[in-house]
mmCIF file of C-alpha atoms in Angstrom:
data_model
loop_
_atom_site.group_PDB
_atom_site.id
_atom_site.type_symbol
_atom_site.label_atom_id
_atom_site.label_comp_id
_atom_site.label_asym_id
_atom_site.label_seq_id
_atom_site.Cartn_x
_atom_site.Cartn_y
_atom_site.Cartn_z
ATOM 1 C CA MET S 1 -88.150 -31.786 116.737
ATOM 2 C CA THR S 2 -88.596 -28.019 118.429
ATOM 3 C CA SER S 3 -88.959 -25.276 116.591
ATOM 4 C CA SER S 4 -86.668 -22.100 117.672
ATOM 5 C CA HIS S 5 -88.968 -19.932 118.749
ATOM 6 C CA THR S 6 -90.819 -22.563 120.718
ATOM 7 C CA ASP S 7 -88.322 -24.204 122.708
ATOM 8 C CA CYS S 8 -85.631 -22.695 124.742
ATOM 9 C CA HIS S 9 -82.288 -23.506 122.538
ATOM 10 C CA PHE S 10 -80.458 -24.884 125.656
ATOM 11 C CA CYS S 11 -82.461 -26.249 128.153
ATOM 12 C CA LEU S 12 -85.276 -27.304 125.384
ATOM 13 C CA GLN S 13 -87.995 -26.523 127.988
ATOM 14 C CA SER S 14 -90.555 -23.893 126.692
ATOM 15 C CA LEU S 15 -90.477 -21.067 125.888
ATOM 16 C CA ARG S 16 -94.822 -20.110 125.731
ATOM 17 C CA GLY S 17 -95.728 -17.236 128.292
ATOM 18 C CA ARG S 18 -92.067 -16.863 128.581
ATOM 19 C CA LYS S 19 -89.913 -13.956 128.339
ATOM 20 C CA TYR S 20 -86.934 -14.854 126.081
ATOM 21 C CA ALA S 21 -83.736 -13.836 124.298
ATOM 22 C CA LEU S 22 -82.627 -13.870 120.983
ATOM 23 C CA ARG S 23 -78.614 -14.219 120.020
ATOM 24 C CA GLU S 24 -77.591 -15.855 116.396
ATOM 25 C CA GLU S 25 -81.418 -16.861 115.728
ATOM 26 C CA ASN S 26 -82.015 -18.927 118.863
ATOM 27 C CA ALA S 27 -84.120 -18.735 121.825
ATOM 28 C CA TYR S 28 -83.085 -18.764 124.866
ATOM 29 C CA CYS S 29 -85.231 -18.877 128.108
ATOM 30 C CA VAL S 30 -83.989 -15.789 130.498
ATOM 31 C CA PRO S 31 -82.017 -17.661 133.023
ATOM 32 C CA CYS S 32 -80.330 -19.744 130.130
ATOM 33 C CA TYR S 33 -79.044 -16.640 128.155
ATOM 34 C CA ASP S 34 -77.572 -14.737 131.351
ATOM 35 C CA SER S 35 -75.822 -17.981 132.278
ATOM 36 C CA LEU S 36 -74.823 -18.371 129.148
ATOM 37 C CA TYR S 37 -74.302 -14.997 127.652
ATOM 38 C CA ALA S 38 -74.630 -12.035 130.338
ATOM 39 C CA ASN S 39 -71.181 -9.960 130.890
ATOM 40 C CA PRO S 40 -70.120 -8.922 134.637
ATOM 41 C CA CYS S 41 -69.872 -6.030 135.626
ATOM 42 C CA GLN S 42 -67.132 -4.212 135.484
ATOM 43 C CA GLU S 43 -68.300 -3.158 139.361
ATOM 44 C CA CYS S 44 -69.891 -4.867 141.111
ATOM 45 C CA LYS S 45 -68.776 -8.024 139.242
ATOM 46 C CA GLN S 46 -72.742 -10.026 138.838
ATOM 47 C CA PRO S 47 -73.958 -10.920 135.608
ATOM 48 C CA ILE S 48 -75.715 -8.023 133.727
ATOM 49 C CA GLU S 49 -79.225 -9.751 132.425
ATOM 50 C CA CYS S 50 -80.890 -9.521 129.604
ATOM 51 C CA ASN S 51 -83.066 -7.525 131.562
ATOM 52 C CA SER S 52 -81.210 -4.949 132.070
ATOM 53 C CA LYS S 53 -78.962 -2.237 130.071
ATOM 54 C CA ASP S 54 -75.399 -2.877 129.574
ATOM 55 C CA LEU S 55 -73.586 -0.395 128.554
ATOM 56 C CA ALA S 56 -69.690 -1.195 127.354
ATOM 57 C CA TYR S 57 -66.663 1.017 126.678
ATOM 58 C CA LYS S 58 -63.675 -0.011 125.261
ATOM 59 C CA GLY S 59 -64.282 -4.608 126.061
ATOM 60 C CA ARG S 60 -65.640 -3.490 129.324
ATOM 61 C CA HIS S 61 -69.543 -3.571 130.804
ATOM 62 C CA TRP S 62 -71.088 -1.601 133.397
ATOM 63 C CA HIS S 63 -74.904 -2.020 134.695
ATOM 64 C CA GLU S 64 -76.981 0.856 134.373
ATOM 65 C CA GLY S 65 -76.687 1.928 137.651
ATOM 66 C CA CYS S 66 -72.698 1.251 138.775
ATOM 67 C CA PHE S 67 -71.827 3.575 135.736
ATOM 68 C CA ARG S 68 -70.521 6.245 138.048
ATOM 69 C CA CYS S 69 -67.435 8.420 138.336
ATOM 70 C CA ALA S 70 -64.789 6.455 140.647
ATOM 71 C CA LYS S 71 -64.281 10.041 142.168
ATOM 72 C CA CYS S 72 -67.589 11.461 143.826
ATOM 73 C CA ASN S 73 -69.759 8.982 142.255
ATOM 74 C CA ARG S 74 -71.932 10.980 140.337
ATOM 75 C CA SER S 75 -73.755 8.691 136.723
ATOM 76 C CA LEU S 76 -71.663 9.027 133.954
ATOM 77 C CA VAL S 77 -74.562 8.151 131.928
ATOM 78 C CA GLU S 78 -75.470 9.806 129.138
ATOM 79 C CA LYS S 79 -72.121 12.472 130.240
ATOM 80 C CA PRO S 80 -68.774 13.283 128.907
ATOM 81 C CA PHE S 81 -66.247 11.433 131.449
ATOM 82 C CA ALA S 82 -62.694 10.189 131.399
ATOM 83 C CA ALA S 83 -59.935 7.234 131.494
ATOM 84 C CA LYS S 84 -57.093 7.067 133.254
ATOM 85 C CA ASP S 85 -55.225 3.920 134.219
ATOM 86 C CA GLU S 86 -58.983 2.000 133.336
ATOM 87 C CA VAL S 87 -60.794 4.390 136.261
ATOM 88 C CA LEU S 88 -63.313 6.311 135.065
ATOM 89 C CA LEU S 89 -63.967 9.485 135.741
ATOM 90 C CA CYS S 90 -66.802 12.631 134.886
ATOM 91 C CA THR S 91 -64.296 15.601 133.389
ATOM 92 C CA GLU S 92 -64.503 17.579 136.380
ATOM 93 C CA CYS S 93 -63.024 15.269 138.368
ATOM 94 C CA TYR S 94 -60.800 14.206 135.705
ATOM 95 C CA SER S 95 -59.109 17.652 135.420
ATOM 96 C CA ASP S 96 -59.142 17.877 139.144
ATOM 97 C CA GLU S 97 -56.294 15.357 139.240
ATOM 98 C CA TYR S 98 -54.627 14.998 135.792
ATOM 99 C CA SER S 99 -55.432 17.950 133.613
ATOM 100 C CA SER S 100 -52.830 20.572 132.931
ATOM 101 C CA LYS S 101 -53.080 24.160 134.283
ATOM 102 C CA CYS S 102 -53.170 27.180 131.701
ATOM 103 C CA PHE S 103 -49.503 28.669 132.561
ATOM 104 C CA HIS S 104 -50.859 32.070 131.736
ATOM 105 C CA CYS S 105 -54.885 32.872 134.081
ATOM 106 C CA GLN S 106 -53.729 29.054 136.070
ATOM 107 C CA LYS S 107 -57.079 27.787 135.711
ATOM 108 C CA THR S 108 -57.031 24.208 134.499
ATOM 109 C CA ILE S 109 -57.334 23.070 130.604
ATOM 110 C CA MET S 110 -60.575 21.073 130.481
ATOM 111 C CA PRO S 111 -60.451 17.399 128.439
ATOM 112 C CA GLY S 112 -61.589 18.383 125.109
ATOM 113 C CA SER S 113 -60.176 21.536 124.329
ATOM 114 C CA ARG S 114 -57.209 22.467 122.521
ATOM 115 C CA LYS S 115 -53.823 22.525 123.985
ATOM 116 C CA MET S 116 -50.804 24.678 123.419
ATOM 117 C CA GLU S 117 -47.241 23.742 124.824
ATOM 118 C CA PHE S 118 -44.307 26.019 125.084
ATOM 119 C CA LYS S 119 -41.198 25.231 126.880
ATOM 120 C CA GLY S 120 -42.871 22.685 129.074
ATOM 121 C CA SER S 121 -45.906 24.702 129.777
ATOM 122 C CA SER S 122 -49.651 24.326 128.844
ATOM 123 C CA TRP S 123 -52.029 27.197 127.551
ATOM 124 C CA HIS S 124 -55.563 27.769 126.783
ATOM 125 C CA GLU S 125 -55.538 28.268 123.079
ATOM 126 C CA SER S 126 -57.112 31.633 123.814
ATOM 127 C CA CYS S 127 -54.266 32.612 126.107
ATOM 128 C CA PHE S 128 -52.141 31.820 124.321
ATOM 129 C CA VAL S 129 -51.849 34.630 122.321
ATOM 130 C CA CYS S 130 -48.883 37.879 122.149
ATOM 131 C CA GLN S 131 -48.642 40.166 124.942
ATOM 132 C CA TYR S 132 -49.088 43.104 122.655
ATOM 133 C CA CYS S 133 -50.960 42.666 119.594
ATOM 134 C CA ARG S 134 -53.047 40.394 121.782
ATOM 135 C CA GLN S 135 -53.893 37.921 118.430
ATOM 136 C CA PRO S 136 -53.710 34.338 119.004
ATOM 137 C CA LEU S 137 -50.284 32.930 118.636
ATOM 138 C CA GLY S 138 -51.187 29.470 117.232
ATOM 139 C CA THR S 139 -48.107 27.824 115.742
ATOM 140 C CA LYS S 140 -46.529 31.375 114.484
ATOM 141 C CA PRO S 141 -42.831 31.926 114.831
ATOM 142 C CA LEU S 142 -42.554 33.515 118.110
ATOM 143 C CA ILE S 143 -40.080 34.781 120.775
ATOM 144 C CA THR S 144 -39.981 35.523 124.441
ATOM 145 C CA LYS S 145 -38.707 38.281 126.277
ATOM 146 C CA ASP S 146 -39.636 37.931 129.921
ATOM 147 C CA ASN S 147 -41.540 35.757 130.313
ATOM 148 C CA GLU S 148 -43.706 37.137 127.707
ATOM 149 C CA ASN S 149 -44.520 35.711 124.526
ATOM 150 C CA TYR S 150 -44.006 38.401 121.130
ATOM 151 C CA CYS S 151 -45.094 37.486 117.724
ATOM 152 C CA VAL S 152 -41.999 38.119 115.688
ATOM 153 C CA PRO S 153 -43.282 41.503 113.483
ATOM 154 C CA CYS S 154 -44.804 42.804 117.159
ATOM 155 C CA PHE S 155 -41.422 42.143 119.319
ATOM 156 C CA GLU S 156 -39.205 43.548 116.432
ATOM 157 C CA LYS S 157 -41.558 46.485 116.641
ATOM 158 C CA GLN S 158 -40.480 47.136 120.377
ATOM 159 C CA PHE S 159 -37.613 45.509 121.911
ATOM 160 C CA ALA S 160 -35.396 44.661 118.504
ATOM 161 C CA HIS S 161 -32.617 47.333 117.309
ATOM 162 C CA HIS S 162 -32.301 48.618 114.069
ATOM 163 C CA CYS S 163 -29.365 49.444 112.113
ATOM 164 C CA TYR S 164 -27.877 52.784 112.277
ATOM 165 C CA ALA S 165 -26.314 52.522 108.734
ATOM 166 C CA CYS S 166 -30.141 51.125 106.876
ATOM 167 C CA LYS S 167 -32.154 51.690 109.492
ATOM 168 C CA LYS S 168 -33.079 47.569 109.146
ATOM 169 C CA VAL S 169 -33.556 45.536 112.434
ATOM 170 C CA ILE S 170 -30.861 43.640 113.447
ATOM 171 C CA THR S 171 -32.111 40.012 113.987
ATOM 172 C CA SER S 172 -28.653 39.147 115.655
ATOM 173 C CA GLY S 173 -25.459 39.674 115.726
ATOM 174 C CA GLY S 174 -24.390 42.706 115.374
ATOM 175 C CA VAL S 175 -21.584 45.489 115.909
ATOM 176 C CA THR S 176 -22.045 48.312 118.511
ATOM 177 C CA TYR S 177 -19.762 51.930 117.609
ATOM 178 C CA HIS S 178 -20.364 54.625 119.797
ATOM 179 C CA ASP S 179 -23.131 53.361 121.303
ATOM 180 C CA GLN S 180 -25.036 52.857 118.311
ATOM 181 C CA PRO S 181 -25.934 49.124 117.035
ATOM 182 C CA TRP S 182 -25.278 47.719 113.006
ATOM 183 C CA HIS S 183 -25.071 44.597 110.937
ATOM 184 C CA LYS S 184 -21.527 43.759 110.955
ATOM 185 C CA GLU S 185 -22.019 44.281 106.616
ATOM 186 C CA CYS S 186 -23.173 47.712 107.636
ATOM 187 C CA PHE S 187 -19.923 48.359 109.441
ATOM 188 C CA VAL S 188 -17.683 49.533 107.477
ATOM 189 C CA CYS S 189 -14.448 51.492 106.860
ATOM 190 C CA ALA S 190 -15.993 54.926 105.677
ATOM 191 C CA ALA S 191 -13.884 55.466 103.274
ATOM 192 C CA CYS S 192 -13.466 52.357 101.067
ATOM 193 C CA LYS S 193 -16.061 50.455 102.369
ATOM 194 C CA THR S 194 -14.561 47.837 103.846
ATOM 195 C CA GLN S 195 -16.365 45.348 105.997
ATOM 196 C CA LEU S 196 -14.897 45.997 109.503
ATOM 197 C CA SER S 197 -16.306 43.897 112.600
ATOM 198 C CA ARG S 198 -13.310 41.543 112.484
ATOM 199 C CA GLN S 199 -10.419 43.992 111.928
ATOM 200 C CA THR S 200 -9.079 46.489 114.100
ATOM 201 C CA PHE S 201 -10.124 50.080 113.061
ATOM 202 C CA ILE S 202 -9.450 53.976 113.993
ATOM 203 C CA SER S 203 -12.176 56.306 114.299
ATOM 204 C CA LYS S 204 -12.236 59.731 113.459
ATOM 205 C CA ASP S 205 -14.982 62.318 113.599
ATOM 206 C CA GLU S 206 -16.927 59.692 114.799
ATOM 207 C CA HIS S 207 -16.586 57.729 111.820
ATOM 208 C CA PRO S 208 -14.307 54.650 111.013
ATOM 209 C CA TYR S 209 -11.959 53.468 109.345
ATOM 210 C CA CYS S 210 -9.439 50.658 108.839
ATOM 211 C CA VAL S 211 -6.380 51.480 109.445
ATOM 212 C CA ASP S 212 -4.528 51.749 105.381
ATOM 213 C CA CYS S 213 -7.171 54.550 104.771
ATOM 214 C CA PHE S 214 -6.667 56.312 107.886
ATOM 215 C CA ASN S 215 -3.119 56.166 107.090
ATOM 216 C CA LYS S 216 -3.940 57.541 104.024
ATOM 217 C CA PHE S 217 -5.678 60.499 104.947
ATOM 218 C CA TYR S 218 -4.952 61.258 108.233
ATOM 219 C CA ALA S 219 -1.675 59.936 109.618
ATOM 220 C CA GLU S 220 0.363 62.403 110.133
ATOM 221 C CA LYS S 221 4.582 61.207 108.303
ATOM 222 C CA CYS S 222 7.161 61.205 110.228
ATOM 223 C CA ALA S 223 9.980 63.667 109.295
ATOM 224 C CA ALA S 224 12.806 60.547 109.174
ATOM 225 C CA CYS S 225 10.961 57.954 107.427
ATOM 226 C CA GLU S 226 7.945 59.521 106.344
ATOM 227 C CA LYS S 227 5.517 56.949 106.912
ATOM 228 C CA PRO S 228 2.369 57.184 108.664
ATOM 229 C CA ILE S 229 2.868 57.497 112.724
ATOM 230 C CA THR S 230 0.368 55.803 114.274
ATOM 231 C CA ALA S 231 -1.019 55.268 117.402
ATOM 232 C CA LEU S 232 -1.972 51.234 117.211
ATOM 233 C CA GLY S 233 -0.450 48.815 119.730
ATOM 234 C CA GLY S 234 0.539 51.796 122.079
ATOM 235 C CA ALA S 235 3.057 52.588 119.944
ATOM 236 C CA LYS S 236 4.716 56.371 120.651
ATOM 237 C CA TYR S 237 6.667 58.801 119.163
ATOM 238 C CA ILE S 238 8.527 62.065 119.274
ATOM 239 C CA SER S 239 6.278 65.971 118.334
ATOM 240 C CA PHE S 240 8.309 68.979 118.469
ATOM 241 C CA GLU S 241 6.871 72.397 116.674
ATOM 242 C CA GLU S 242 5.889 71.031 113.644
ATOM 243 C CA HIS S 243 7.420 68.128 113.028
ATOM 244 C CA GLN S 244 7.143 64.140 114.227
ATOM 245 C CA TRP S 245 8.931 60.847 114.208
ATOM 246 C CA HIS S 246 8.622 57.660 114.703
ATOM 247 C CA ARG S 247 10.561 56.998 118.430
ATOM 248 C CA GLU S 248 13.002 54.640 116.203
ATOM 249 C CA CYS S 249 13.255 57.496 113.694
ATOM 250 C CA PHE S 250 14.535 60.094 116.269
ATOM 251 C CA ASN S 251 18.265 59.943 115.558
ATOM 252 C CA CYS S 252 20.919 62.340 114.929
ATOM 253 C CA ALA S 253 20.991 63.063 110.965
ATOM 254 C CA LYS S 254 24.218 63.191 110.969
ATOM 255 C CA CYS S 255 25.785 60.831 113.235
ATOM 256 C CA LEU S 256 22.775 58.678 113.664
ATOM 257 C CA VAL S 257 22.873 58.058 117.255
ATOM 258 C CA SER S 258 19.333 58.076 118.927
ATOM 259 C CA LEU S 259 18.174 61.503 120.343
ATOM 260 C CA VAL S 260 15.583 60.091 122.919
ATOM 261 C CA GLY S 261 15.702 61.455 126.563
ATOM 262 C CA GLN S 262 18.946 63.596 125.087
ATOM 263 C CA GLU S 263 19.448 66.954 124.272
ATOM 264 C CA PHE S 264 19.649 68.056 120.404
ATOM 265 C CA LEU S 265 19.897 70.817 118.338
ATOM 266 C CA THR S 266 18.203 71.886 115.198
ATOM 267 C CA ARG S 267 19.493 72.758 111.622
ATOM 268 C CA GLN S 268 16.040 73.596 109.194
ATOM 269 C CA ASP S 269 13.885 70.020 108.755
ATOM 270 C CA ASP S 270 17.333 67.937 110.801
ATOM 271 C CA VAL S 271 18.193 67.567 114.119
ATOM 272 C CA LEU S 272 21.583 67.029 115.653
ATOM 273 C CA CYS S 273 22.987 66.247 118.939
ATOM 274 C CA HIS S 274 24.630 68.790 120.821
ATOM 275 C CA LYS S 275 28.223 67.060 119.371
ATOM 276 C CA CYS S 276 26.904 67.235 115.655
ATOM 277 C CA GLY S 277 25.371 70.184 115.900
ATOM 278 C CA SER S 278 28.008 71.833 117.994
ATOM 279 C CA ALA S 279 30.767 70.504 115.016
#
């Protein structure tokens, strides 16, 4: 019979006066323990003996002296490090090889620091700010202009158009009239207030009017048919003294022959061809 702390649990050799190691309440002489349980070092492939410090990371093991940066060979013991494809690197080497560069300052974004990403580029959190007010943008809505980022209030203040009618910001779309921006819903007939953004309109004294209102209030009336004469569609008309006629209405009042390009005579408010006027 042997005591668990008197003899080696594996080779049964006496442990009196010898160093030993415990595992699951059993005692082992150092050679037996190392041969049975020592982890192989990831770097040198030698067993990490029980009298050596065993450093472990994600199921792999290193001697304390082997736990070094794969690029610069500096010790990583009690220092921050990063892993890439199972290779250990100090933070400086990792940053040089793999870390993103800040779009604004072009300096490395160190591992562990907060990184902001937008449109395929990366920023330090402290660099991702509104170009105008310099306040952090974080996850706030933003607008980009000429490769610079702006918070929405600053962009509207600096660049957005304001409606000529209501003076409020035009965030999308809009209509330009006399070199002034308008909301579509604000661009209306000066008389009946019908929206004009999708229909033909006529300008009078720098005010827009729908065709019906312009004809009602401002168009000249044909002396023959008394309907409005407008220039829409390139329509032509005849003017003589204080009277106007549609081209198709400029006919002899008696025989109705067209007088366009012909000599004519007037009698009171009527126009007559030369033959009818001379009869």
